Tab-separated table of C-alpha atoms in Angstrom:
chain	number	residue	atom	x	y	z
A	272	MET	CA	-101.922	-0.738	107.351
A	273	GLN	CA	-101.138	2.404	106.560
A	274	GLY	CA	-103.259	5.986	105.245
A	275	THR	CA	-103.020	7.616	102.490
A	276	LEU	CA	-101.728	10.748	104.655
A	277	SER	CA	-98.891	8.655	106.158
A	278	VAL	CA	-97.856	7.387	102.684
A	279	TRP	CA	-97.959	10.840	101.607
A	280	LEU	CA	-95.766	11.939	104.579
A	281	ALA	CA	-93.385	9.117	104.107
A	282	LYS	CA	-92.698	9.739	100.883
A	283	ARG	CA	-91.360	13.252	101.377
A	284	GLY	CA	-89.346	11.753	104.418
A	285	LEU	CA	-91.444	13.600	107.393
A	286	ILE	CA	-91.334	11.821	110.169
A	287	HIS	CA	-94.150	10.553	112.269
A	288	ARG	CA	-96.121	7.019	113.113
A	289	SER	CA	-99.084	5.721	112.165
A	290	LEU	CA	-101.286	4.577	115.225
A	291	GLY	CA	-103.750	3.093	113.038
A	292	PHE	CA	-107.626	3.728	112.340
A	293	ASP	CA	-110.570	4.600	114.651
A	294	TYR	CA	-114.017	3.361	114.751
A	295	GLN	CA	-115.211	5.664	111.903
A	296	GLY	CA	-111.853	4.922	109.903
A	297	ILE	CA	-110.187	7.984	110.466
A	298	GLU	CA	-106.085	7.682	110.865
A	299	THR	CA	-104.282	8.626	113.537
A	300	LEU	CA	-100.710	9.710	113.524
A	301	GLN	CA	-98.028	10.273	116.207
A	302	ILE	CA	-95.914	13.799	115.653
A	303	LYS	CA	-93.064	14.147	118.076
A	304	PRO	CA	-93.325	17.596	119.560
A	305	GLU	CA	-90.350	19.300	118.052
A	306	ASP	CA	-91.691	18.261	114.433
A	307	TRP	CA	-95.112	19.084	115.184
A	308	HIS	CA	-94.918	23.084	113.914
A	309	SER	CA	-93.272	22.369	110.518
A	310	ILE	CA	-95.774	19.137	110.391
A	311	ALA	CA	-98.988	21.239	110.813
A	312	VAL	CA	-97.908	23.895	108.525
A	313	ILE	CA	-97.119	21.238	106.103
A	314	LEU	CA	-100.830	19.989	106.751
A	315	TYR	CA	-102.310	23.245	106.493
A	316	VAL	CA	-100.529	23.434	102.833
A	317	TYR	CA	-101.977	20.170	101.782
A	318	GLY	CA	-105.424	21.207	102.509
A	319	TYR	CA	-106.556	20.093	105.981
A	320	ASN	CA	-107.725	23.728	106.337
A	321	TYR	CA	-110.053	23.073	109.315
A	322	LEU	CA	-109.203	22.203	113.044
A	323	ARG	CA	-112.394	20.653	114.030
A	324	SER	CA	-111.160	20.041	117.809
A	325	GLN	CA	-107.996	20.021	120.052
A	326	CYS	CA	-107.950	18.519	123.614
A	327	ALA	CA	-105.588	17.241	125.872
A	328	TYR	CA	-105.221	14.186	127.853
A	329	ASP	CA	-103.359	12.482	130.741
A	330	VAL	CA	-102.160	8.930	129.247
A	331	ALA	CA	-101.124	7.560	132.829
A	332	PRO	CA	-100.633	8.542	136.269
A	333	GLY	CA	-96.813	9.847	136.375
A	334	GLY	CA	-96.290	9.219	132.532
A	335	LEU	CA	-96.933	10.877	129.457
A	336	LEU	CA	-99.283	13.551	128.292
A	337	ALA	CA	-100.858	14.540	124.901
A	338	SER	CA	-102.233	16.948	122.757
A	339	VAL	CA	-104.533	15.537	119.893
A	340	TYR	CA	-105.794	18.048	116.719
A	341	HIS	CA	-108.411	16.829	114.835
A	342	LEU	CA	-108.185	18.166	111.079
A	343	THR	CA	-110.568	18.641	108.547
A	344	ARG	CA	-109.438	18.853	104.868
A	345	ILE	CA	-112.519	21.160	103.427
A	346	GLU	CA	-112.862	21.046	99.581
A	347	TYR	CA	-115.525	22.630	97.401
A	348	GLY	CA	-117.349	20.184	95.332
A	349	VAL	CA	-116.134	16.995	97.572
A	350	ASN	CA	-118.972	15.533	99.913
A	351	GLN	CA	-116.824	13.218	102.196
A	352	ALA	CA	-114.197	15.766	103.758
A	353	GLU	CA	-110.601	13.978	104.838
A	354	GLU	CA	-109.720	13.910	108.249
A	355	VAL	CA	-106.925	13.019	110.234
A	356	CYS	CA	-106.479	12.955	113.806
A	357	ILE	CA	-102.959	13.922	115.210
A	358	LYS	CA	-101.545	13.177	118.803
A	359	VAL	CA	-98.461	14.622	120.155
A	360	PHE	CA	-97.269	13.081	123.154
A	361	MET	CA	-94.617	14.575	125.745
A	362	HIS	CA	-93.179	13.959	128.942
A	363	ARG	CA	-95.007	15.593	132.133
A	364	SER	CA	-91.582	16.703	133.412
A	365	ASN	CA	-91.450	19.438	130.823
A	366	PRO	CA	-95.177	19.336	129.013
A	367	ARG	CA	-93.984	22.293	125.793
A	368	ILE	CA	-94.588	21.756	122.106
A	369	PRO	CA	-95.172	24.606	119.573
A	370	SER	CA	-98.362	26.257	119.516
A	371	VAL	CA	-100.478	26.155	116.018
A	372	PHE	CA	-102.071	28.983	116.731
A	373	TRP	CA	-100.667	30.977	114.150
A	374	VAL	CA	-101.670	28.206	111.591
A	375	TRP	CA	-105.188	27.299	112.814
A	376	LYS	CA	-106.521	30.546	115.032
A	377	SER	CA	-109.488	27.949	116.121
A	378	THR	CA	-107.003	26.224	118.521
A	379	ASP	CA	-106.646	29.596	120.513
A	380	PHE	CA	-108.961	28.599	123.494
A	381	GLN	CA	-108.772	25.062	123.365
A	382	GLU	CA	-104.721	25.233	123.612
A	383	ARG	CA	-105.323	27.531	126.795
A	384	GLU	CA	-107.748	24.926	128.278
A	385	SER	CA	-105.511	22.389	127.937
A	386	TYR	CA	-102.658	24.855	129.292
A	387	ASP	CA	-105.032	25.691	132.256
A	388	MET	CA	-106.157	21.520	133.223
A	389	LEU	CA	-102.917	20.120	132.090
A	390	GLY	CA	-100.063	22.556	132.447
A	391	ILE	CA	-98.991	22.046	128.677
A	392	THR	CA	-97.175	25.130	127.687
A	393	TYR	CA	-98.010	26.252	123.661
A	394	ASP	CA	-94.464	27.958	122.617
A	395	SER	CA	-95.674	31.129	120.762
A	396	HIS	CA	-99.226	30.971	121.754
A	397	PRO	CA	-100.385	34.715	121.860
A	398	ARG	CA	-102.429	34.419	125.088
A	399	LEU	CA	-101.250	31.397	127.015
A	400	LYS	CA	-102.819	32.117	130.395
A	401	ARG	CA	-105.458	30.214	132.574
A	402	ILE	CA	-109.164	30.698	130.978
A	403	LEU	CA	-111.056	28.257	133.577
A	404	MET	CA	-109.362	28.258	136.770
A	405	PRO	CA	-108.147	31.526	138.752
A	406	GLU	CA	-104.804	32.352	137.999
A	407	SER	CA	-103.857	31.708	141.914
A	408	TRP	CA	-104.995	28.164	141.189
A	409	ILE	CA	-101.916	25.902	141.954
A	410	GLY	CA	-101.533	22.568	140.088
A	411	TRP	CA	-103.079	20.881	136.911
A	412	PRO	CA	-106.537	19.675	137.766
A	413	LEU	CA	-106.944	17.142	135.048
A	414	ARG	CA	-103.903	15.181	135.774
A	415	LYS	CA	-104.268	11.490	136.952
A	416	ASP	CA	-101.575	12.231	139.962
A	417	TYR	CA	-103.499	15.716	140.909
A	418	ILE	CA	-104.475	15.974	144.283
A	419	ALA	CA	-107.611	18.248	145.269
A	420	PRO	CA	-106.916	20.666	147.637
A	421	ASN	CA	-109.132	20.565	150.786
A	422	PHE	CA	-110.152	23.837	151.507
A	423	TYR	CA	-113.126	24.249	149.314
A	424	GLU	CA	-115.595	26.943	150.792
A	425	ILE	CA	-119.474	27.021	149.614
A	426	GLN	CA	-120.293	30.357	147.911
A	427	ASP	CA	-123.162	31.968	147.247
A	428	ALA	CA	-124.835	29.993	144.208
A	429	TYR	CA	-126.684	33.023	142.897
């Protein structure tokens, strides 16, 4: 079963894949990395004017990485906002996707955190640098194949 957004995108020849619905009935769509920026602009124009959250995760050790976007269509006078979840999968050997900072400014720190923890490069992001780990940190701590260094030092906690 396809949701209304999936049908709307298919009618316009926009390539995507429906991944079904979550437990709340929110449609989840998979978008290819090379199509993500243009589809993000189309979704914004279509009315998805609020980026509720962006996160990323490691699908499997040595496997794909995913960047996930939860979008909401907020309209005046509508009691139930329409929502969609977008997943963009990429290979860990070259994890690059277009940044949607210029579409939804609220993704600024969220894309930076995904870069810092998983090493996903968001092309055209204006300030893509580490946000949680020191700049000198080697590796991507939330990847499932990450090996934690054993040189931690206990420092003053006050």
